[in-house]
Short mmCIF file of C-alpha atoms and ligand atoms in Angstrom, two decimals:
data_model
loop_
_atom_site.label_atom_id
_atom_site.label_comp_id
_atom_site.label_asym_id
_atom_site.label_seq_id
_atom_site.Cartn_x
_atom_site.Cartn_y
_atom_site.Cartn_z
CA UNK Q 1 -99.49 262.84 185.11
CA UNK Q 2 -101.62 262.48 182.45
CA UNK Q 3 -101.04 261.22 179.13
CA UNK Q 4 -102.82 264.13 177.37
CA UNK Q 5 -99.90 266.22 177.69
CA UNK Q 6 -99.36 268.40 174.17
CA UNK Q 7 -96.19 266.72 171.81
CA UNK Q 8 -95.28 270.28 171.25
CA UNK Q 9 -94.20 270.61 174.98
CA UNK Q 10 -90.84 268.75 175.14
CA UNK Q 11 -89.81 266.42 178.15
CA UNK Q 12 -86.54 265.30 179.28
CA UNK Q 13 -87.63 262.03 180.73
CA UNK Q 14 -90.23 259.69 181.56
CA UNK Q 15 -90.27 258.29 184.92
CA UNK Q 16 -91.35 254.67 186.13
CA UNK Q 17 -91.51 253.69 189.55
CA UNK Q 18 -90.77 250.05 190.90
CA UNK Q 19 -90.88 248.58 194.64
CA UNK Q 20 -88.77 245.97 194.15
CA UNK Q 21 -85.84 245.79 192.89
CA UNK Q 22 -86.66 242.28 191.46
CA UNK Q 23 -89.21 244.32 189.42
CA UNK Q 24 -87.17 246.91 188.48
CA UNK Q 25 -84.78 244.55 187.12
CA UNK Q 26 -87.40 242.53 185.31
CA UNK Q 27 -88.73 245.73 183.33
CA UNK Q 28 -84.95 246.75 182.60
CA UNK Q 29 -84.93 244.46 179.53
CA UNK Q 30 -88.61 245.27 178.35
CA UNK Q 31 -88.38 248.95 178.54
CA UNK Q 32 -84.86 248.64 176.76
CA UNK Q 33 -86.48 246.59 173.96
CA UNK Q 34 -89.10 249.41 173.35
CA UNK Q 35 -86.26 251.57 171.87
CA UNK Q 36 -87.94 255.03 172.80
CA UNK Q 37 -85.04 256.51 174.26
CA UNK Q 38 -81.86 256.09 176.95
CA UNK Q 39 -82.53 253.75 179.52
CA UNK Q 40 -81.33 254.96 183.29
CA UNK Q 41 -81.73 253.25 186.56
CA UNK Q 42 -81.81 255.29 189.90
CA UNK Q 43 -81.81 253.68 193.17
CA UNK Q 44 -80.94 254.00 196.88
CA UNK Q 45 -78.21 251.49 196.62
CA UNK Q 46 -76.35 249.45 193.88
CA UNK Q 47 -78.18 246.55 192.93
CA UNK Q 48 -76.26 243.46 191.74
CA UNK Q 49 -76.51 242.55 187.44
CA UNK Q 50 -77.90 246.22 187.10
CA UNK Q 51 -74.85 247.87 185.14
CA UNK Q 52 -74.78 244.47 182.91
CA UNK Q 53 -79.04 244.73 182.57
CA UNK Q 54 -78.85 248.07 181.75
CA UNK Q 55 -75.96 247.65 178.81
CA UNK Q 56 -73.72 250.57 180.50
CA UNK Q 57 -70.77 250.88 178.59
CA UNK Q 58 -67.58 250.94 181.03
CA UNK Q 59 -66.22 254.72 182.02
CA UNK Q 60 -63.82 255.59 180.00
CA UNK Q 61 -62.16 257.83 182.31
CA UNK Q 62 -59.42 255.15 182.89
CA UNK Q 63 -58.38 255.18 179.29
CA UNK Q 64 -57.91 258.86 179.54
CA UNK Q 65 -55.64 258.42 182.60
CA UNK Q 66 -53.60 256.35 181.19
CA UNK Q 67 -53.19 258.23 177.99
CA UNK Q 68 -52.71 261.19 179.71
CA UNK Q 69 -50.25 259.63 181.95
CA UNK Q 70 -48.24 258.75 179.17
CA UNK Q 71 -47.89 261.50 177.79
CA UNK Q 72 -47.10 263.57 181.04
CA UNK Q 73 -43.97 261.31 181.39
CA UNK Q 74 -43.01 261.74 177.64
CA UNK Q 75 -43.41 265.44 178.45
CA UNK Q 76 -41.24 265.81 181.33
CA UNK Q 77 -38.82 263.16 179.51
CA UNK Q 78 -38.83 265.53 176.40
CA UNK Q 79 -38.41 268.72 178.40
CA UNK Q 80 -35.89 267.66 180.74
CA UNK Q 81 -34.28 266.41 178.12
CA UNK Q 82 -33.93 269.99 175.42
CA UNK Q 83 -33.07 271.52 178.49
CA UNK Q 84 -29.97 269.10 179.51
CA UNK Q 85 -29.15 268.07 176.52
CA UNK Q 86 -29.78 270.51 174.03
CA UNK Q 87 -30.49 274.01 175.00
CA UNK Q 88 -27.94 274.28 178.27
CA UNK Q 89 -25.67 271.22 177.96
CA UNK Q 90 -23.93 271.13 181.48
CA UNK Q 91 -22.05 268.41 182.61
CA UNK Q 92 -22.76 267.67 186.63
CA UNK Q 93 -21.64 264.85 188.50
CA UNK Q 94 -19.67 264.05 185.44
CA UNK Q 95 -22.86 262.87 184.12
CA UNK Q 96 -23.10 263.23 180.39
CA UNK Q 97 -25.40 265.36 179.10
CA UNK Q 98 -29.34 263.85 178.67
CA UNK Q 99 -28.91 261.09 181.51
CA UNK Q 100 -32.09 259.87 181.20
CA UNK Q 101 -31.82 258.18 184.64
CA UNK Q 102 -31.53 261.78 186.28
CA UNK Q 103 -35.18 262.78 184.95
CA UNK Q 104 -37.39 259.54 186.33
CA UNK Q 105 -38.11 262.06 189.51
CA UNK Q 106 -39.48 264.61 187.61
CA UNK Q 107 -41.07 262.05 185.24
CA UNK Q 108 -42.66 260.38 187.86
CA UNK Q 109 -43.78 263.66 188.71
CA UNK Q 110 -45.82 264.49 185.90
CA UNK Q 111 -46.97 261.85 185.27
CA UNK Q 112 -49.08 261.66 188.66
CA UNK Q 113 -50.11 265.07 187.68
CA UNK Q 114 -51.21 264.70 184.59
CA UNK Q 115 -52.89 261.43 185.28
CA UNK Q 116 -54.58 263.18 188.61
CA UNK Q 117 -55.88 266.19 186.53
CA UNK Q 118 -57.41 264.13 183.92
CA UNK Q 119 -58.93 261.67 186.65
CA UNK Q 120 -60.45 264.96 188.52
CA UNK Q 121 -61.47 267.32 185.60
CA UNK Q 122 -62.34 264.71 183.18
CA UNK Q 123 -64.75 263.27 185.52
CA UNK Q 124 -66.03 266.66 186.30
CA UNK Q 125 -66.79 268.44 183.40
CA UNK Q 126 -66.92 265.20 181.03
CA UNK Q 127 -68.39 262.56 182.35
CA UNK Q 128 -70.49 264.65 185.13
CA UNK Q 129 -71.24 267.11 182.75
CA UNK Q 130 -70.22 270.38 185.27
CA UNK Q 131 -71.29 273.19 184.55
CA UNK Q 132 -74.62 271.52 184.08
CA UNK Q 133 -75.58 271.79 188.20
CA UNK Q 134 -79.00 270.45 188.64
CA UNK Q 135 -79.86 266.64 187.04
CA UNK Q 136 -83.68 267.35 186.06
CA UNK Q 137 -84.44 264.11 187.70
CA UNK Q 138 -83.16 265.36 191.38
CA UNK Q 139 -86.13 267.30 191.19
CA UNK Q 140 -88.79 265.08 190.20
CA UNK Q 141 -91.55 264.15 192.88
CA UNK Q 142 -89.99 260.56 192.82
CA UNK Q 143 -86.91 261.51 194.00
CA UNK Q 144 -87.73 262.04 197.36
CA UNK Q 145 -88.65 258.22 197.43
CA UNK Q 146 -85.95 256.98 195.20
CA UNK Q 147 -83.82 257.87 198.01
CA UNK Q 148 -85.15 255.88 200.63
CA UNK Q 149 -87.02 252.33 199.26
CA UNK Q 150 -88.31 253.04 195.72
CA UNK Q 151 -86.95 252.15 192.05
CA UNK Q 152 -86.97 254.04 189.36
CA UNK Q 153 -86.33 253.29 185.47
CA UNK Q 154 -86.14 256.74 183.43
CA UNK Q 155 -87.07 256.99 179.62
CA UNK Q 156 -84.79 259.37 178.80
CA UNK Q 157 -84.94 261.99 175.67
CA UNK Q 158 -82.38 261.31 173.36
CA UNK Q 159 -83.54 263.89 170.68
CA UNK Q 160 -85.83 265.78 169.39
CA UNK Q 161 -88.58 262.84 168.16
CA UNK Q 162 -88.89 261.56 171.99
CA UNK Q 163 -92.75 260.77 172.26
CA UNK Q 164 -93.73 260.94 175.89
CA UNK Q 165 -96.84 259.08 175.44
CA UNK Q 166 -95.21 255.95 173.98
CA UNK Q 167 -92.27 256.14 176.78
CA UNK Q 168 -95.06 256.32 179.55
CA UNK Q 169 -97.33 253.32 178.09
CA UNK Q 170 -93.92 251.34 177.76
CA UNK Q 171 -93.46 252.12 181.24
CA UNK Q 172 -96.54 250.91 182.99
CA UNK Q 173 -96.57 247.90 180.63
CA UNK Q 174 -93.36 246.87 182.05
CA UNK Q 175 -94.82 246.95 185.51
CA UNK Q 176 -94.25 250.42 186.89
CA UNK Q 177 -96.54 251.08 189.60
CA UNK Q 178 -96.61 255.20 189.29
CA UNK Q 179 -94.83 257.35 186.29
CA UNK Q 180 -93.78 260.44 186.31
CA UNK Q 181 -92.99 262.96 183.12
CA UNK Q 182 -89.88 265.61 183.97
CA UNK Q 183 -89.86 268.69 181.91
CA UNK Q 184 -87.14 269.23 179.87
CA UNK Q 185 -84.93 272.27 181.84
CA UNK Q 186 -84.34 275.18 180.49
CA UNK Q 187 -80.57 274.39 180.02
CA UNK Q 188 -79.25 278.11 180.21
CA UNK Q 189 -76.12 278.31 178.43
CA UNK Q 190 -72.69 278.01 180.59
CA UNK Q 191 -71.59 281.56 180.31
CA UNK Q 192 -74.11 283.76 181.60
CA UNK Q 193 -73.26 287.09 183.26
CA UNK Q 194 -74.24 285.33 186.14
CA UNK Q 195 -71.88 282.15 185.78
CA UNK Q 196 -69.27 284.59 185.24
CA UNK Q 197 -69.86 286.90 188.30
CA UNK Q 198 -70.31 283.92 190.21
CA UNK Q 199 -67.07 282.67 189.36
CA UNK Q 200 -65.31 285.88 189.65
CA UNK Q 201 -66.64 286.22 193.30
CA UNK Q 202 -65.41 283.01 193.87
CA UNK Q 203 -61.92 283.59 192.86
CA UNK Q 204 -62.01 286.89 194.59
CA UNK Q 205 -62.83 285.69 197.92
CA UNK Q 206 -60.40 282.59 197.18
CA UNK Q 207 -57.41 285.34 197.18
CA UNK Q 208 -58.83 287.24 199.86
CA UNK Q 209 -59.05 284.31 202.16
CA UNK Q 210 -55.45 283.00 201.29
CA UNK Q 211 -54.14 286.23 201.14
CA UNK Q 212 -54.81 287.18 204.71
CA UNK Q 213 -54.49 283.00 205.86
CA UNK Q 214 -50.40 283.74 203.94
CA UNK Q 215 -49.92 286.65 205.63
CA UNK Q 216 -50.91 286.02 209.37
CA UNK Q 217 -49.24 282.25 208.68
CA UNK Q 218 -46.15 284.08 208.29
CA UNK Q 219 -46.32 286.90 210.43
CA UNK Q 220 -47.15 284.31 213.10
CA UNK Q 221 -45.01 281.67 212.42
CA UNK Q 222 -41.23 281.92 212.21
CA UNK Q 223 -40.18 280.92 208.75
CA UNK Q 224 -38.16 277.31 209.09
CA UNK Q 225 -35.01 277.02 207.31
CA UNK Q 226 -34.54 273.72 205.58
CA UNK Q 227 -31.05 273.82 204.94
CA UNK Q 228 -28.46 276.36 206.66
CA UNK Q 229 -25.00 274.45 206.28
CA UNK Q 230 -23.51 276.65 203.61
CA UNK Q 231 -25.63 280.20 204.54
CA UNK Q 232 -24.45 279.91 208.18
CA UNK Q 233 -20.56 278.65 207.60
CA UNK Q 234 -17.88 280.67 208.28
CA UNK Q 235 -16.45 282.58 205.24
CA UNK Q 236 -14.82 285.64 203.90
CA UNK Q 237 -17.16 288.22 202.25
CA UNK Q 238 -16.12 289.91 199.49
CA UNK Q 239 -15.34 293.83 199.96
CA UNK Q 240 -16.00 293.22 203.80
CA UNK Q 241 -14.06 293.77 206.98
CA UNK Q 242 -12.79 290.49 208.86
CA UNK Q 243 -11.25 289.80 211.59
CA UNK Q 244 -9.11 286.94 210.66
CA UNK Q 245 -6.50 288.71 208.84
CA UNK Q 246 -4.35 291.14 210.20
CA UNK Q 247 -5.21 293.99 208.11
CA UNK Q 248 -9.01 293.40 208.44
CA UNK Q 249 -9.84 293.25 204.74
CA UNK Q 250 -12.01 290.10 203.42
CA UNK Q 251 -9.96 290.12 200.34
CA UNK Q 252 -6.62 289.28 200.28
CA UNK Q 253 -4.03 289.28 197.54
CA UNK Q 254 -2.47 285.85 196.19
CA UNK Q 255 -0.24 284.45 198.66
CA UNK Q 256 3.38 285.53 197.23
CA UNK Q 257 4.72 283.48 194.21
CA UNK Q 258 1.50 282.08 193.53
CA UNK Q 259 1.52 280.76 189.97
CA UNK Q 260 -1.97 280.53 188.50
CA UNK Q 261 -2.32 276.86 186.81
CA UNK Q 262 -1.46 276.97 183.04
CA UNK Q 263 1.40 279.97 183.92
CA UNK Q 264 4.76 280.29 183.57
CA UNK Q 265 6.62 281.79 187.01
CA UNK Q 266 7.85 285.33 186.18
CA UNK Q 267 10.76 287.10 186.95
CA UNK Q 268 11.20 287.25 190.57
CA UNK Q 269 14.57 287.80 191.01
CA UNK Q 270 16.35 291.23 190.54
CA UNK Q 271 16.07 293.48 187.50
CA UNK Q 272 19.57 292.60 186.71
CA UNK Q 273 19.01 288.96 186.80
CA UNK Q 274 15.93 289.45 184.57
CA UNK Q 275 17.70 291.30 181.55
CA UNK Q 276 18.48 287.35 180.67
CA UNK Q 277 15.41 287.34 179.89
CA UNK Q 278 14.40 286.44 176.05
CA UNK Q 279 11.22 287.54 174.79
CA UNK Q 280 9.17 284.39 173.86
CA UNK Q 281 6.76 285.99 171.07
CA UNK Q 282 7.41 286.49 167.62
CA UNK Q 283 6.77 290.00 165.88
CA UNK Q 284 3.79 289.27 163.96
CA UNK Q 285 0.85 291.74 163.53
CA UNK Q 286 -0.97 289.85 166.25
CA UNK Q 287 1.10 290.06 168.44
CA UNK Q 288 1.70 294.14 167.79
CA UNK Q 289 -2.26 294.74 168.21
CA UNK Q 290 -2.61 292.88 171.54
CA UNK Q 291 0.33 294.91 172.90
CA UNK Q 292 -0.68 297.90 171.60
CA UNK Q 293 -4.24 297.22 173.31
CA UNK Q 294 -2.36 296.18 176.72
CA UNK Q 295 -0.64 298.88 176.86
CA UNK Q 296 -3.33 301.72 175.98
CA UNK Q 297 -5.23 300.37 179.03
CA UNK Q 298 -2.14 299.81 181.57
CA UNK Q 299 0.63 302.13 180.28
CA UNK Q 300 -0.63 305.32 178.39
CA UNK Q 301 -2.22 306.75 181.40
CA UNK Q 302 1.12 307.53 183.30
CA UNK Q 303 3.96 307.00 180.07
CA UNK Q 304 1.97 308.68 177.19
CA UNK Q 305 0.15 307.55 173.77
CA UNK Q 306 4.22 307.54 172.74
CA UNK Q 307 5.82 306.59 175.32
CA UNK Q 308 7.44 309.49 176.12
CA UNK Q 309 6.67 310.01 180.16
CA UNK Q 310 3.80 312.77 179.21
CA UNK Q 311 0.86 310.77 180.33
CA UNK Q 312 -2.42 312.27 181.50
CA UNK Q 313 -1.88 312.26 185.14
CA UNK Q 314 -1.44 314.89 186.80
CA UNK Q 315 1.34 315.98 189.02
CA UNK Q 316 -1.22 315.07 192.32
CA UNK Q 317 0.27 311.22 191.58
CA UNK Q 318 3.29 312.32 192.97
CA UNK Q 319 5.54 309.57 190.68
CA UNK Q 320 7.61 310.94 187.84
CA UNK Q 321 6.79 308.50 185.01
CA UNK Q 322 9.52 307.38 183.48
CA UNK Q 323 10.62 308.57 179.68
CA UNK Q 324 10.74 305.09 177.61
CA UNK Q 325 12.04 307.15 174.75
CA UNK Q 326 15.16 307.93 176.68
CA UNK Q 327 18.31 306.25 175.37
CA UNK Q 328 19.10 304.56 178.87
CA UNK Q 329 15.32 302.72 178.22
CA UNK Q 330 16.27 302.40 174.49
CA UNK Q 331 19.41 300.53 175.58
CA UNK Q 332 17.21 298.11 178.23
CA UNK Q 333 17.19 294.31 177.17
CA UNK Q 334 13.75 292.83 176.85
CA UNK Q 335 13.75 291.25 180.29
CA UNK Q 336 14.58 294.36 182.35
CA UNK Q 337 11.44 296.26 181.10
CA UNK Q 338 9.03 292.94 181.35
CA UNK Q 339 10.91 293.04 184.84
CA UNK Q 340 8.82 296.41 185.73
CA UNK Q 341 5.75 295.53 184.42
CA UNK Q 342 6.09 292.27 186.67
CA UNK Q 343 7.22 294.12 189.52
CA UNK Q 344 6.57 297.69 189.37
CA UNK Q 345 9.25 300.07 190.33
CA UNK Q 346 9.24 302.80 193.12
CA UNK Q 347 6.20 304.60 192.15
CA UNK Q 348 5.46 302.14 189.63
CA UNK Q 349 2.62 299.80 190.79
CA UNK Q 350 3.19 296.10 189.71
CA UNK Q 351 1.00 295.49 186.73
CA UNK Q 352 1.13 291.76 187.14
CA UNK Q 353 -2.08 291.27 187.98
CA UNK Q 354 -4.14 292.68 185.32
CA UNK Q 355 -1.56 291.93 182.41
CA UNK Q 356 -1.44 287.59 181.48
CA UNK Q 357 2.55 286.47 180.65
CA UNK Q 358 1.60 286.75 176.73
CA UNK Q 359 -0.02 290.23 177.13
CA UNK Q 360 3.33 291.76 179.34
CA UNK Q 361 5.68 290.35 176.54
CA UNK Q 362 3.34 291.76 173.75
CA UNK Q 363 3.49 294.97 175.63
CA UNK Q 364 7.15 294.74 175.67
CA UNK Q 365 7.29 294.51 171.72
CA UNK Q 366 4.97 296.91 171.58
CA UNK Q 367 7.37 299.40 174.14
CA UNK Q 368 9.75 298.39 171.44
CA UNK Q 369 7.70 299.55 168.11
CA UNK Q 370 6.90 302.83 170.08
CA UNK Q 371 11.29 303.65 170.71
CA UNK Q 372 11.93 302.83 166.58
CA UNK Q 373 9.04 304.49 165.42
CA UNK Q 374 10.47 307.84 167.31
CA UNK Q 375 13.89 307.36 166.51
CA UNK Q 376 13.45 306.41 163.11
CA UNK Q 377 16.74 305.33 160.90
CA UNK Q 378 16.92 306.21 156.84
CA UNK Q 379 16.73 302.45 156.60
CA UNK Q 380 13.11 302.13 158.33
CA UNK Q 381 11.94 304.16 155.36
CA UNK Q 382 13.20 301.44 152.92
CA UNK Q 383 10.72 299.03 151.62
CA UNK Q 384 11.26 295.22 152.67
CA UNK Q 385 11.74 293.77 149.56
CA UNK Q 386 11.71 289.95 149.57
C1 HEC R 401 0.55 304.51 187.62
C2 HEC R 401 1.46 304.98 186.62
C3 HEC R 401 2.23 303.96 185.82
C4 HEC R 401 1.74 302.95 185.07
C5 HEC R 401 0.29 302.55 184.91
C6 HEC R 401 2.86 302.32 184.42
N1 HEC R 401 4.00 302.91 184.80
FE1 HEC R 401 5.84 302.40 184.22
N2 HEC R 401 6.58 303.77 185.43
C7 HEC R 401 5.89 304.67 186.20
C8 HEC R 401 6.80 305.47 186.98
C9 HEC R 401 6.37 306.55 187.94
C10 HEC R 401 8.07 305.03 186.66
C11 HEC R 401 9.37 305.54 187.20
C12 HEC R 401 9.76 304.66 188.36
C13 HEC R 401 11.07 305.14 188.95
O1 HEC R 401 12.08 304.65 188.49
O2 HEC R 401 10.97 305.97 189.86
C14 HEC R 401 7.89 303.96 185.69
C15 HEC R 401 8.95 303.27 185.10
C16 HEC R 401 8.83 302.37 184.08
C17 HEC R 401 9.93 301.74 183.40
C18 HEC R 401 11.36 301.94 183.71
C19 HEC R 401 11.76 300.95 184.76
C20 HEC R 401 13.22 301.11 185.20
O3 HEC R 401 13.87 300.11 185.19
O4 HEC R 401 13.55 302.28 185.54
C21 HEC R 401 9.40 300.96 182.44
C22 HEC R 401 10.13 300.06 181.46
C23 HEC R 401 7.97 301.07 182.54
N3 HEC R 401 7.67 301.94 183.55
C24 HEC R 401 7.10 300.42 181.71
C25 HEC R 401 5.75 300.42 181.94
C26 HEC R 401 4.85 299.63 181.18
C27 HEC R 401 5.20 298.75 179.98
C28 HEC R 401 3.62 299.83 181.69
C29 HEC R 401 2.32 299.18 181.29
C30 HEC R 401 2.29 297.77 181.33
C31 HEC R 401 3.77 300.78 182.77
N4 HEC R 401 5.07 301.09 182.89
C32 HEC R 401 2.72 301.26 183.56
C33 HEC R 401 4.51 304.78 186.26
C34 HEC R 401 3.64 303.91 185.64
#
């Protein structure tokens, strides 16, 4: 190289070759004291002193990790915690909600990840500078010897003033047996069409290749169960035959005189013994409206909107609804018509099971409000004064 070469043409580097490393690390401190530009070492192996000599700052890549490991454990802590504590609050285990102790896995977790990510990318595209693929000095003429026994010290460009000249004189003065100018590369920018297609080929063939790899893997290999205990146990399926009963149906009804916890037992004597009976609600509006709900969806069907027998069945149910209106129903104590809802009568299925204790005696007023309110009495028509 000669030092004639135009200023207009810019360089990235000037390059000074040593045979020693003693040499090398004698002109380390001269070159640095010129000031010209970045000073940058490349050699075959590590030489001892050479980060100090050169003044390299230490990588800050494990500051990141760290930071970035904190915060993946304050992230999982946080998230783990609005979901447990604040947006689904479930108790498990009789834990209370936001048990911190419950989220060190996931914590733990994250922070690995985060940590790992940072460790991986950062050093990629930060500190190795990806997508920037070819170092200009890798293809310098020294390189080839800088790989097996030679030293080199680069003058490196650290803007636009760099002055070749003065970097290559500084160089020999120091002691450099041969120097070498690179050309600055063309740096193209990252996202040329090419870049792009190159990338997008790459992630095509990526999912190609696991793709076919997922489905041979499991066409190939029978998928392993981790855990079967509860899928293979023996059990009842809802709406499904079994054997173990004697009728063959899955679902059974409640075992006779079951009482569900928090109920009352009902009548389960006769009708007679029932009309005992004292209806435990009071007649408050309430009350009225949930009867009057009850029995539009259990009773109107088969004894009419009045009460009166004429519900919308037809004759193909075969029962004879009774009349409620009729003076033998009128007559009825309390406890002989909760009686039939508890029990049913002939062709009068038991509407136990679809009616709660509160709802069969509301229906009972409301039975009650339906008789007065079609046998009205000049009274009824008189105003309650207070
Ligand atoms: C599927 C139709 C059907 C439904 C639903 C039904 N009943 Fe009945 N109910 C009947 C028939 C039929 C009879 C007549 C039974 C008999 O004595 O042969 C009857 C009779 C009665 C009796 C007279 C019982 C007696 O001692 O003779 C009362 C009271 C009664 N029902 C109230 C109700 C109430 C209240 C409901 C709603 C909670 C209701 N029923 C729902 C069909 C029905």
């Amino acid at each position: 190289m000669s030092e004639t070469m135009p200023a207009s043409e810019r360089s990235y580097a000037v390059l000074g070759i040593f045979d020693t490393p003693d040499a090398l690390m004698q002109a380390i401190p001269k070159v640095r004291a010129s000031m010209l530009g970045a000073v940058e070492a490349y050699t075959p192996y590590p030489i001892h002193g050479i980060d100090d000599a050169l003044g390299l700052r230490k990588s800050p890549l494990g500051g990141m990790v760290l930071v970035m490991g904190i915060l993946g454990a304050l992230t999982a802590f946080g998230f783990q915690y609005w979901i447990s504590a604040v947006d689904y609050p479930i108790i498990t285990g009789g834990k209370g909600a936001g048990s911190w102790e419950a989220f060190i896995p996931i914590m733990f977790e994250v922070t690995v990840l985060f940590a790992t990510f940072t460790a991986g990318l950062g050093m990629l595209f930060l500190l190795n500078k990806l997508p920037f693929f070819g170092h200009p000095v890798l293809s310098s003429k020294a390189m080839s010897s800088i790989t097996r026994d030679r030293y080199a010290l680069a003058l490196e460009a650290e803007d636009e003033s760099f002055d070749s000249g003065a970097a290559l004189r500084a160089l020999q003065a120091a002691g450099a047996l041969e120097v070498e100018v690179l050309p600055a590369p063309d740096r193209s920018p990252f996202l040329t069409s090419d870049f792009i297609l190159r990338v997008l080929g790459g992630i095509f063939a990526a999912c190609v290749v696991s793709g076919l790899a997922m489905y041979f893997a499991t066409k190939w290999f029978p998928l392993l169960k981790p855990m079967v205990y509860m899928q293979d146990q023996p059990r009842l399926n809802a709406q499904k035959p079994s054997g173990f009963f004697k009728d063959r149906h899955g679902m059974q009804r409640p075992v006779a005189g079951t009482v569900a916890r928090g109920h009352l037992p009902t009548a389960t004597g006769t009708q007679d013994a029932a009309a005992a009976l004292v209806n435990p609600l009071p007649r408050t509006k309430e009350i009225f409206a949930v009867g009057r709900k009850a029995y539009a969806n259990r009773c109107e069907v088969c004894h009419g909107a009045l009460g009166n027998g004429a519900g919308s069945l037809t004759a193909a149910y075969g029962g004879k609804p009774a009349n409620l209106q009729a003076q033998q129903f009128r007559d009825y104590p309390d406890g002989k018509i909760y009686w039939a809802i508890v029990n049913g009568k002939n062709a009068m299925p038991s509407q136990a099971a679809d009616l709660t204790d509160a709802q069969r005696w509301a229906v009972v007023h409301y039975v009650r409000a339906l008789q007065r309110a079609q046998n009205a009495k000049d009274e009824d028509l008189k105003v309650a004064t207070p």
